[in-house]
Tab-separated table of C-alpha atoms and ligand atoms in Angstrom:
chain	number	residue	atom	x	y	z
A	130	MET	CA	139.081	70.872	105.623
A	131	ASN	CA	139.991	68.428	108.353
A	132	GLN	CA	137.847	69.106	111.433
A	133	LEU	CA	140.790	68.671	113.756
A	134	ILE	CA	142.820	71.490	112.249
A	135	PRO	CA	141.888	75.139	112.671
A	136	ASP	CA	141.364	76.753	109.277
A	137	VAL	CA	144.047	79.389	109.535
A	138	THR	CA	143.828	80.414	105.914
A	139	SER	CA	140.519	82.191	105.757
A	140	ASN	CA	139.349	84.651	108.374
A	141	ALA	CA	140.338	81.945	110.788
A	142	THR	CA	140.279	83.538	114.195
A	143	ALA	CA	136.640	84.511	113.890
A	144	ARG	CA	135.681	80.955	113.003
A	145	GLN	CA	137.382	79.150	115.888
A	146	PRO	CA	135.285	77.622	118.661
A	147	ASP	CA	135.783	79.659	121.870
A	148	SER	CA	137.745	76.899	123.539
A	149	MET	CA	140.466	77.275	120.956
A	150	THR	CA	141.168	80.975	121.212
A	151	ASN	CA	142.475	83.114	124.010
A	152	ALA	CA	139.704	85.614	124.708
A	153	ILE	CA	142.160	88.454	125.385
A	154	THR	CA	144.853	88.031	122.755
A	155	GLY	CA	142.795	86.165	120.181
A	156	SER	CA	145.641	83.709	119.635
A	157	LEU	CA	144.813	80.137	118.663
A	158	HIS	CA	145.442	77.204	120.935
A	159	TRP	CA	146.949	74.205	119.160
A	160	SER	CA	146.773	70.716	120.595
A	161	VAL	CA	149.579	68.258	119.896
A	162	ALA	CA	146.997	66.073	118.107
A	163	GLN	CA	146.073	68.918	115.742
A	164	ILE	CA	149.712	69.456	114.849
A	165	GLU	CA	150.210	65.737	114.318
A	166	VAL	CA	147.299	65.815	111.869
A	167	LEU	CA	149.129	68.595	110.016
A	168	LEU	CA	152.402	66.660	109.984
A	169	ASP	CA	150.564	63.571	108.713
A	170	LEU	CA	148.980	65.387	105.735
A	171	PRO	CA	150.008	64.382	102.221
A	172	PHE	CA	153.173	66.401	101.572
A	173	SER	CA	151.671	68.559	98.807
A	174	ASP	CA	148.612	69.403	100.910
A	175	LEU	CA	150.802	70.431	103.836
A	176	ILE	CA	153.030	72.643	101.678
A	177	HIS	CA	150.000	74.177	99.988
A	178	ARG	CA	148.496	75.132	103.353
A	179	ALA	CA	151.814	76.543	104.520
A	180	GLN	CA	152.121	78.624	101.330
A	181	LEU	CA	148.607	80.023	101.743
A	182	VAL	CA	149.419	81.139	105.286
A	183	HIS	CA	152.841	82.402	104.298
A	184	ARG	CA	151.515	84.575	101.475
A	185	GLN	CA	148.837	86.068	103.732
A	186	HIS	CA	151.449	87.507	106.054
A	187	HIS	CA	154.782	87.741	104.236
A	188	ASP	CA	156.484	88.478	100.957
A	189	ALA	CA	156.953	84.883	99.771
A	190	ASN	CA	160.175	85.754	97.933
A	191	ALA	CA	161.896	87.651	100.743
A	192	VAL	CA	164.286	86.081	103.245
A	193	GLN	CA	165.860	87.872	106.174
A	194	LEU	CA	169.606	87.466	106.707
A	195	SER	CA	171.096	87.207	110.165
A	196	THR	CA	174.767	86.745	111.024
A	197	LEU	CA	175.947	84.876	114.115
A	198	ILE	CA	178.977	85.489	116.251
A	199	SER	CA	180.162	83.510	119.237
A	200	VAL	CA	181.249	86.135	121.763
A	201	LYS	CA	182.285	83.492	124.314
A	202	THR	CA	183.116	80.008	123.038
A	203	GLY	CA	183.340	76.627	124.773
A	204	GLY	CA	183.790	75.454	128.342
A	205	CYS	CA	180.070	75.445	129.101
A	206	PRO	CA	179.039	73.612	132.303
A	207	GLU	CA	175.716	72.355	130.846
A	208	ASP	CA	175.171	68.873	129.382
A	209	CYS	CA	173.063	69.584	126.240
A	210	GLY	CA	173.597	66.340	124.293
A	211	TYR	CA	173.879	68.070	120.922
A	212	CYS	CA	176.336	70.786	121.842
A	213	PRO	CA	179.991	70.986	120.825
A	214	GLN	CA	180.592	73.688	123.459
A	215	ALA	CA	179.774	71.632	126.553
A	216	ALA	CA	183.001	71.268	128.579
A	217	ARG	CA	182.250	67.631	129.432
A	218	TYR	CA	182.344	66.424	125.803
A	219	HIS	CA	185.585	66.212	123.862
A	220	THR	CA	184.748	67.848	120.576
A	221	GLY	CA	187.912	69.776	119.773
A	222	VAL	CA	186.215	73.161	120.298
A	223	GLU	CA	188.758	75.376	122.027
A	224	ASP	CA	187.630	77.488	124.960
A	225	GLN	CA	187.995	81.190	124.278
A	226	ASP	CA	187.689	84.240	126.523
A	227	MET	CA	185.045	86.769	125.708
A	228	LEU	CA	185.718	88.683	122.501
A	229	SER	CA	186.659	92.342	122.812
A	230	LEU	CA	184.231	95.086	121.886
A	231	THR	CA	186.487	96.005	118.958
A	232	GLU	CA	186.371	92.458	117.543
A	233	VAL	CA	182.590	92.347	117.800
A	234	ILE	CA	182.170	95.726	116.100
A	235	ALA	CA	184.514	94.723	113.251
A	236	THR	CA	182.549	91.494	112.669
A	237	ALA	CA	179.223	93.332	112.788
A	238	GLU	CA	180.450	95.925	110.277
A	239	ALA	CA	181.578	93.144	107.938
A	240	ALA	CA	178.219	91.345	108.327
A	241	LYS	CA	176.355	94.540	107.498
A	242	ALA	CA	178.564	95.199	104.471
A	243	GLN	CA	177.818	91.662	103.272
A	244	GLY	CA	174.058	92.276	103.515
A	245	ALA	CA	172.947	90.990	106.933
A	246	SER	CA	170.215	92.969	108.696
A	247	ARG	CA	170.383	91.214	112.067
A	248	PHE	CA	173.397	90.349	114.199
A	249	CYS	CA	173.115	87.619	116.805
A	250	MET	CA	175.612	87.275	119.660
A	251	GLY	CA	175.882	83.868	121.346
A	252	ALA	CA	177.714	82.819	124.497
A	253	ALA	CA	178.441	79.360	125.917
A	254	TRP	CA	177.090	80.070	129.370
A	255	ARG	CA	174.531	78.413	131.611
A	256	GLY	CA	173.580	82.032	132.194
A	257	PRO	CA	175.441	85.345	132.317
A	258	LYS	CA	177.030	86.821	135.447
A	259	GLN	CA	176.504	90.503	136.149
A	260	ARG	CA	179.919	91.469	134.742
A	261	ASP	CA	179.120	89.489	131.585
A	262	ILE	CA	175.861	91.379	131.146
A	263	ASP	CA	177.715	94.697	131.476
A	264	LYS	CA	180.138	93.715	128.710
A	265	VAL	CA	177.484	92.268	126.387
A	266	ALA	CA	175.358	95.379	126.927
A	267	GLU	CA	178.222	97.465	125.492
A	268	MET	CA	178.411	95.149	122.481
A	269	ILE	CA	174.655	95.371	121.922
A	270	SER	CA	174.678	99.170	121.995
A	271	ALA	CA	177.581	99.321	119.563
A	272	VAL	CA	175.966	96.863	117.109
A	273	LYS	CA	172.652	98.688	117.337
A	274	ALA	CA	174.448	101.968	116.565
A	275	LEU	CA	175.556	100.430	113.240
A	276	GLY	CA	171.890	100.188	112.272
A	277	LEU	CA	171.635	96.422	112.663
A	278	GLU	CA	168.879	94.597	114.513
A	279	THR	CA	170.332	92.943	117.589
A	280	CYS	CA	169.818	89.471	119.012
A	281	ALA	CA	171.596	87.683	121.862
A	282	THR	CA	171.579	84.154	123.251
A	283	LEU	CA	173.342	83.959	126.578
A	284	GLY	CA	171.506	81.211	128.463
A	285	MET	CA	169.140	81.557	131.415
A	286	LEU	CA	168.414	85.074	132.639
A	287	LYS	CA	167.828	86.171	136.206
A	288	SER	CA	165.471	88.907	137.258
A	289	GLY	CA	166.582	92.319	135.969
A	290	GLN	CA	169.073	91.003	133.392
A	291	ALA	CA	166.618	91.004	130.491
A	292	GLU	CA	165.685	94.597	131.248
A	293	GLN	CA	169.336	95.649	131.229
A	294	LEU	CA	169.791	94.018	127.836
A	295	ARG	CA	166.678	95.706	126.482
A	296	GLN	CA	167.888	99.087	127.677
A	297	ALA	CA	171.201	98.505	125.904
A	298	GLY	CA	169.258	98.149	122.639
A	299	LEU	CA	168.558	94.432	122.355
A	300	ASP	CA	165.713	93.700	119.927
A	301	TYR	CA	165.486	89.881	120.279
A	302	TYR	CA	166.535	87.382	122.928
A	303	ASN	CA	167.053	83.834	121.638
A	304	HIS	CA	166.322	81.018	124.055
A	305	ASN	CA	165.171	77.702	122.622
A	306	LEU	CA	162.843	75.083	124.063
A	307	ASP	CA	164.827	72.648	121.890
A	308	THR	CA	162.309	69.765	121.879
A	309	ALA	CA	159.034	68.447	123.292
A	310	PRO	CA	158.719	68.249	127.083
A	311	GLU	CA	158.544	64.428	127.061
A	312	PHE	CA	161.774	64.048	125.068
A	313	TYR	CA	163.682	66.870	126.753
A	314	GLY	CA	165.099	64.752	129.598
A	315	GLU	CA	166.857	62.513	127.055
A	316	ILE	CA	168.849	65.490	125.798
A	317	ILE	CA	169.539	67.800	128.755
A	318	THR	CA	169.573	67.201	132.503
A	319	THR	CA	171.297	70.312	133.885
A	320	ARG	CA	168.317	72.633	133.395
A	321	ASP	CA	164.674	71.754	133.064
A	322	TYR	CA	161.903	72.803	130.719
A	323	GLN	CA	160.412	75.135	133.294
A	324	ASP	CA	163.765	76.978	133.619
A	325	ARG	CA	163.523	77.715	129.904
A	326	LEU	CA	159.916	78.869	130.127
A	327	ASP	CA	160.876	81.118	133.073
A	328	THR	CA	163.616	82.832	131.046
A	329	LEU	CA	161.215	83.335	128.143
A	330	GLU	CA	158.775	84.911	130.583
A	331	GLN	CA	161.460	87.320	131.848
A	332	VAL	CA	162.204	88.367	128.277
A	333	ARG	CA	158.544	88.786	127.372
A	334	ALA	CA	157.917	90.925	130.465
A	335	THR	CA	160.415	93.551	129.237
A	336	GLY	CA	158.646	93.906	125.891
A	337	MET	CA	161.605	92.527	123.964
A	338	HIS	CA	160.956	90.249	120.989
A	339	VAL	CA	161.263	86.542	121.680
A	340	CYS	CA	163.278	84.242	119.412
A	341	CYS	CA	162.504	80.674	120.418
A	342	GLY	CA	162.625	77.398	118.543
A	343	GLY	CA	164.171	73.980	118.677
A	344	ILE	CA	166.208	71.237	117.083
A	345	VAL	CA	164.956	68.493	114.797
A	346	GLY	CA	166.827	65.259	114.011
A	347	MET	CA	167.840	64.302	117.544
A	348	GLY	CA	166.138	60.893	117.314
A	349	GLU	CA	162.743	62.260	118.341
A	350	SER	CA	159.444	60.902	117.005
A	351	ARG	CA	157.046	62.819	114.766
A	352	HIS	CA	154.812	63.053	117.852
A	353	ALA	CA	157.657	64.830	119.680
A	354	ARG	CA	158.140	67.236	116.768
A	355	ALA	CA	154.422	68.032	117.036
A	356	GLY	CA	154.918	68.506	120.793
A	357	LEU	CA	157.695	71.044	120.219
A	358	ILE	CA	155.643	73.016	117.708
A	359	ALA	CA	152.635	72.969	120.073
A	360	GLN	CA	154.767	74.357	122.907
A	361	LEU	CA	156.039	77.178	120.699
A	362	ALA	CA	152.689	77.997	119.095
A	363	ASN	CA	150.923	78.076	122.463
A	364	LEU	CA	153.300	80.576	124.021
A	365	ASP	CA	151.052	83.569	124.371
A	366	PRO	CA	151.919	85.448	122.280
A	367	TYR	CA	153.881	83.048	120.126
A	368	PRO	CA	157.533	84.032	119.426
A	369	GLU	CA	158.229	86.672	116.793
A	370	SER	CA	161.123	84.552	115.573
A	371	VAL	CA	161.206	80.732	115.478
A	372	PRO	CA	164.526	79.066	114.637
A	373	ILE	CA	164.134	75.489	113.455
A	374	ASN	CA	167.579	73.918	113.672
A	375	HIS	CA	168.549	70.627	112.103
A	376	LEU	CA	170.909	68.815	114.463
A	377	VAL	CA	174.513	69.344	113.384
A	378	GLN	CA	176.130	66.104	114.469
A	379	VAL	CA	179.462	66.844	116.113
A	380	ALA	CA	181.908	64.045	116.994
A	381	GLY	CA	182.338	63.760	120.753
A	382	THR	CA	178.765	64.798	121.604
A	383	PRO	CA	176.334	62.127	122.811
A	384	LEU	CA	174.063	62.753	119.816
A	385	HIS	CA	176.803	62.074	117.303
A	386	GLY	CA	175.764	58.984	115.353
A	387	THR	CA	172.022	59.564	115.770
A	388	GLU	CA	170.126	57.995	112.867
A	389	ALA	CA	169.688	60.581	110.111
A	390	LEU	CA	166.248	62.119	109.774
A	391	ASP	CA	164.466	62.013	106.413
A	392	PRO	CA	164.993	65.596	105.148
A	393	LEU	CA	161.320	65.834	104.164
A	394	GLU	CA	160.448	65.497	107.856
A	395	PHE	CA	162.471	68.653	108.456
A	396	VAL	CA	160.502	70.427	105.718
A	397	ARG	CA	157.238	69.235	107.288
A	398	THR	CA	158.318	70.708	110.636
A	399	ILE	CA	159.010	74.075	108.985
A	400	ALA	CA	155.538	73.968	107.385
A	401	ALA	CA	153.886	73.195	110.727
A	402	ALA	CA	155.736	76.128	112.334
A	403	ARG	CA	154.576	78.435	109.529
A	404	ILE	CA	150.929	77.322	109.737
A	405	THR	CA	150.711	77.555	113.526
A	406	MET	CA	152.712	80.807	113.895
A	407	PRO	CA	151.597	82.738	110.805
A	408	LYS	CA	153.284	86.075	111.505
A	409	ALA	CA	156.557	84.780	112.951
A	410	MET	CA	159.856	84.852	111.113
A	411	VAL	CA	160.497	81.121	110.718
A	412	ARG	CA	164.218	80.632	110.584
A	413	LEU	CA	165.846	77.826	108.617
A	414	SER	CA	168.724	77.661	111.097
A	415	ALA	CA	171.518	75.194	111.813
A	416	GLY	CA	172.144	72.291	109.456
A	417	ARG	CA	171.992	74.057	106.069
A	418	GLN	CA	175.541	73.079	105.186
A	419	GLU	CA	174.521	69.424	105.171
A	420	MET	CA	171.279	70.144	103.258
A	421	SER	CA	170.844	70.044	99.493
A	422	GLU	CA	169.697	73.167	97.663
A	423	ALA	CA	166.490	71.329	96.760
A	424	ILE	CA	165.623	70.727	100.418
A	425	GLN	CA	166.420	74.344	101.277
A	426	ALA	CA	164.142	75.449	98.419
A	427	LEU	CA	161.370	73.265	99.875
A	428	CYS	CA	161.948	74.881	103.276
A	429	PHE	CA	161.409	78.343	101.717
A	430	LEU	CA	158.314	76.991	99.989
A	431	ALA	CA	157.121	75.660	103.368
A	432	GLY	CA	157.394	79.154	104.845
A	433	ALA	CA	160.937	79.633	106.106
A	434	ASN	CA	161.837	83.290	105.671
A	435	SER	CA	165.049	83.784	107.551
A	436	ILE	CA	168.500	82.167	107.498
A	437	PHE	CA	171.894	82.493	109.122
A	438	TYR	CA	174.190	84.126	106.613
A	439	GLY	CA	177.982	83.858	106.680
A	440	ASP	CA	180.289	80.863	106.703
A	441	LYS	CA	180.071	80.069	110.418
A	442	LEU	CA	177.287	79.450	112.915
A	443	LEU	CA	178.728	79.506	116.449
A	444	THR	CA	181.378	76.797	116.126
A	445	THR	CA	180.223	74.784	113.102
A	446	GLY	CA	180.084	75.604	109.410
A	447	ASN	CA	177.376	77.321	107.394
A	448	PRO	CA	177.244	77.791	103.596
A	449	GLU	CA	179.516	80.562	102.330
A	450	ALA	CA	177.748	83.840	101.558
A	451	GLN	CA	178.528	83.499	97.823
A	452	ARG	CA	176.828	80.102	97.739
A	453	ASP	CA	173.730	81.560	99.374
A	454	ASP	CA	173.795	84.516	96.993
A	455	ALA	CA	173.829	82.053	94.092
A	456	LEU	CA	170.978	80.026	95.606
A	457	PHE	CA	168.899	83.173	96.123
A	458	LYS	CA	169.495	84.148	92.501
A	459	LYS	CA	168.470	80.695	91.320
A	460	LEU	CA	165.271	80.830	93.370
A	461	GLY	CA	164.491	84.492	92.682
A	462	LEU	CA	164.673	85.330	96.380
A	463	HIS	CA	165.694	88.714	97.733
A	464	SER	CA	167.060	89.549	101.160
A	465	LEU	CA	165.402	91.578	103.885
B	129	LIG	N1	174.359	78.751	125.935
B	129	LIG	C1	173.137	79.361	125.623
B	129	LIG	C2	171.964	78.417	125.761
B	129	LIG	O1	172.103	77.251	125.422
B	129	LIG	O2	170.913	78.846	126.212
B	129	LIG	C3	173.102	80.009	124.245
B	129	LIG	C4	173.877	79.386	123.081
B	129	LIG	S1	173.287	77.800	122.517
B	129	LIG	C5	174.621	77.213	121.524
B	129	LIG	C6	171.977	78.232	121.404
B	129	LIG	C7	171.205	77.131	120.745
B	129	LIG	O3	171.963	76.573	119.702
B	129	LIG	C8	170.777	75.939	121.566
B	129	LIG	O4	169.658	76.163	122.353
B	129	LIG	C9	170.473	74.919	120.474
B	129	LIG	O5	169.104	75.007	120.102
B	129	LIG	C10	171.363	75.364	119.311
B	129	LIG	N2	172.398	74.364	119.034
B	129	LIG	C11	173.522	74.135	119.744
B	129	LIG	N3	174.248	73.121	119.217
B	129	LIG	C12	173.560	72.687	118.131
B	129	LIG	C13	173.785	71.652	117.181
B	129	LIG	N4	174.833	70.852	117.243
B	129	LIG	N5	172.883	71.493	116.184
B	129	LIG	C14	171.790	72.293	116.104
B	129	LIG	N6	171.524	73.274	117.002
B	129	LIG	C15	172.396	73.470	118.002
B	130	LIG	C1	169.624	78.947	117.160
B	130	LIG	O1	168.478	78.494	117.337
B	130	LIG	N1	170.549	78.395	116.367
B	130	LIG	C2	171.782	79.124	116.421
B	130	LIG	C3	171.400	80.356	117.280
B	130	LIG	N2	170.093	80.030	117.739
B	130	LIG	C4	172.285	80.820	118.330
B	130	LIG	C5	172.927	78.316	116.936
B	130	LIG	C6	173.219	77.088	116.133
B	130	LIG	C7	174.455	76.455	116.682
B	130	LIG	C8	174.909	75.292	115.878
B	130	LIG	C9	176.094	74.633	116.465
B	130	LIG	C10	177.339	75.478	116.507
B	130	LIG	O2	177.701	76.130	115.504
B	130	LIG	O3	178.024	75.476	117.553
B	131	LIG	FE1	176.018	75.346	126.995
B	131	LIG	FE2	174.217	76.477	125.406
B	131	LIG	FE3	175.770	74.452	124.528
B	131	LIG	FE4	173.867	73.934	126.298
B	131	LIG	S1	173.577	74.708	124.204
B	131	LIG	S2	175.988	73.202	126.386
B	131	LIG	S3	173.898	75.806	127.529
B	131	LIG	S4	176.455	76.487	125.101
């Protein structure tokens, strides 16, 4: 076993040097260098390690299904270089007012009937205003009443807003760190890394589950991918849900035309997330429509155990449910 990498596969926590564990929570601290060593492993060794961890904590043949809905689309004032919903880029995404409660309930019912167990509501805001929170709170309560797990991603939260969402029945708040701190400024300038960490802190303080991940394939280095995973794994506690998105390149956004990433690098990133955050749901998120079935299968092998299900993400496409059903059948996977 490489000395640089904590042995997370066998009674690991007890065997870590003190400097690498938090004395109170017992969680491991991962340095960027340790994660780079993981990412540099021979591919089969990396996947083997990820499988060992995965099977210790999860049913290796079970994948959770989550359906997304955009409750408020387009016109966003932020400058995230990947995003089709930023008002300043001309991407053809039409601005839409907030959906009605009835529309959201109908979509959630359909998602449940199709087999989804979680329903995630996204909004193209820098952050919600108070009247937005009131409306989304109604949506959350209604979706929860259908027996679905609830998730929302509404941007930065101010004091008190996370608590209101929790009281409405929100199980998870999604807010991504997106990339490593040193690469972040190349992608977004209208909010900084600390703003994101502050929102995550607000969510954590309410006791809600945290869904936090990032995007791969934005032209970052392997070192930066290690930096993102280190940031996520060192949140204390680490997020319960970790979406790893592959950049969906949308014409009109600054990142359109970025050199394509070797798909195996994406699989390696999933494996590193699995190894460093053993109990988290690691979500194979955006970018599946452009991915072969073989690469998706490798992602499941590397420890991904959640996907977005249904033919649309927020504004871009996702494989049709029937295609995913066929893939699951082929791979012997069942849904959670
Ligand atoms: N506006 C809110 C915010 O950004 O905090 C919530 C919605 S935003 C669309 C949610 C996440 O979607 C972003 O943080 C980013 O990680 C992901 N995302 C957006 N556009 C993407 C793209 N083109 N490819 C991959 N992921 C994307
Ligand atoms: C996350 O990490 N990925 C999802 C969800 N959280 C909200 C969003 C992906 C968006 C992809 C681009 C689009 O469809 O607009
Ligand atoms: Fe706005 Fe969110 Fe898109 Fe950034 S990612 S431009 S905050 S909708």
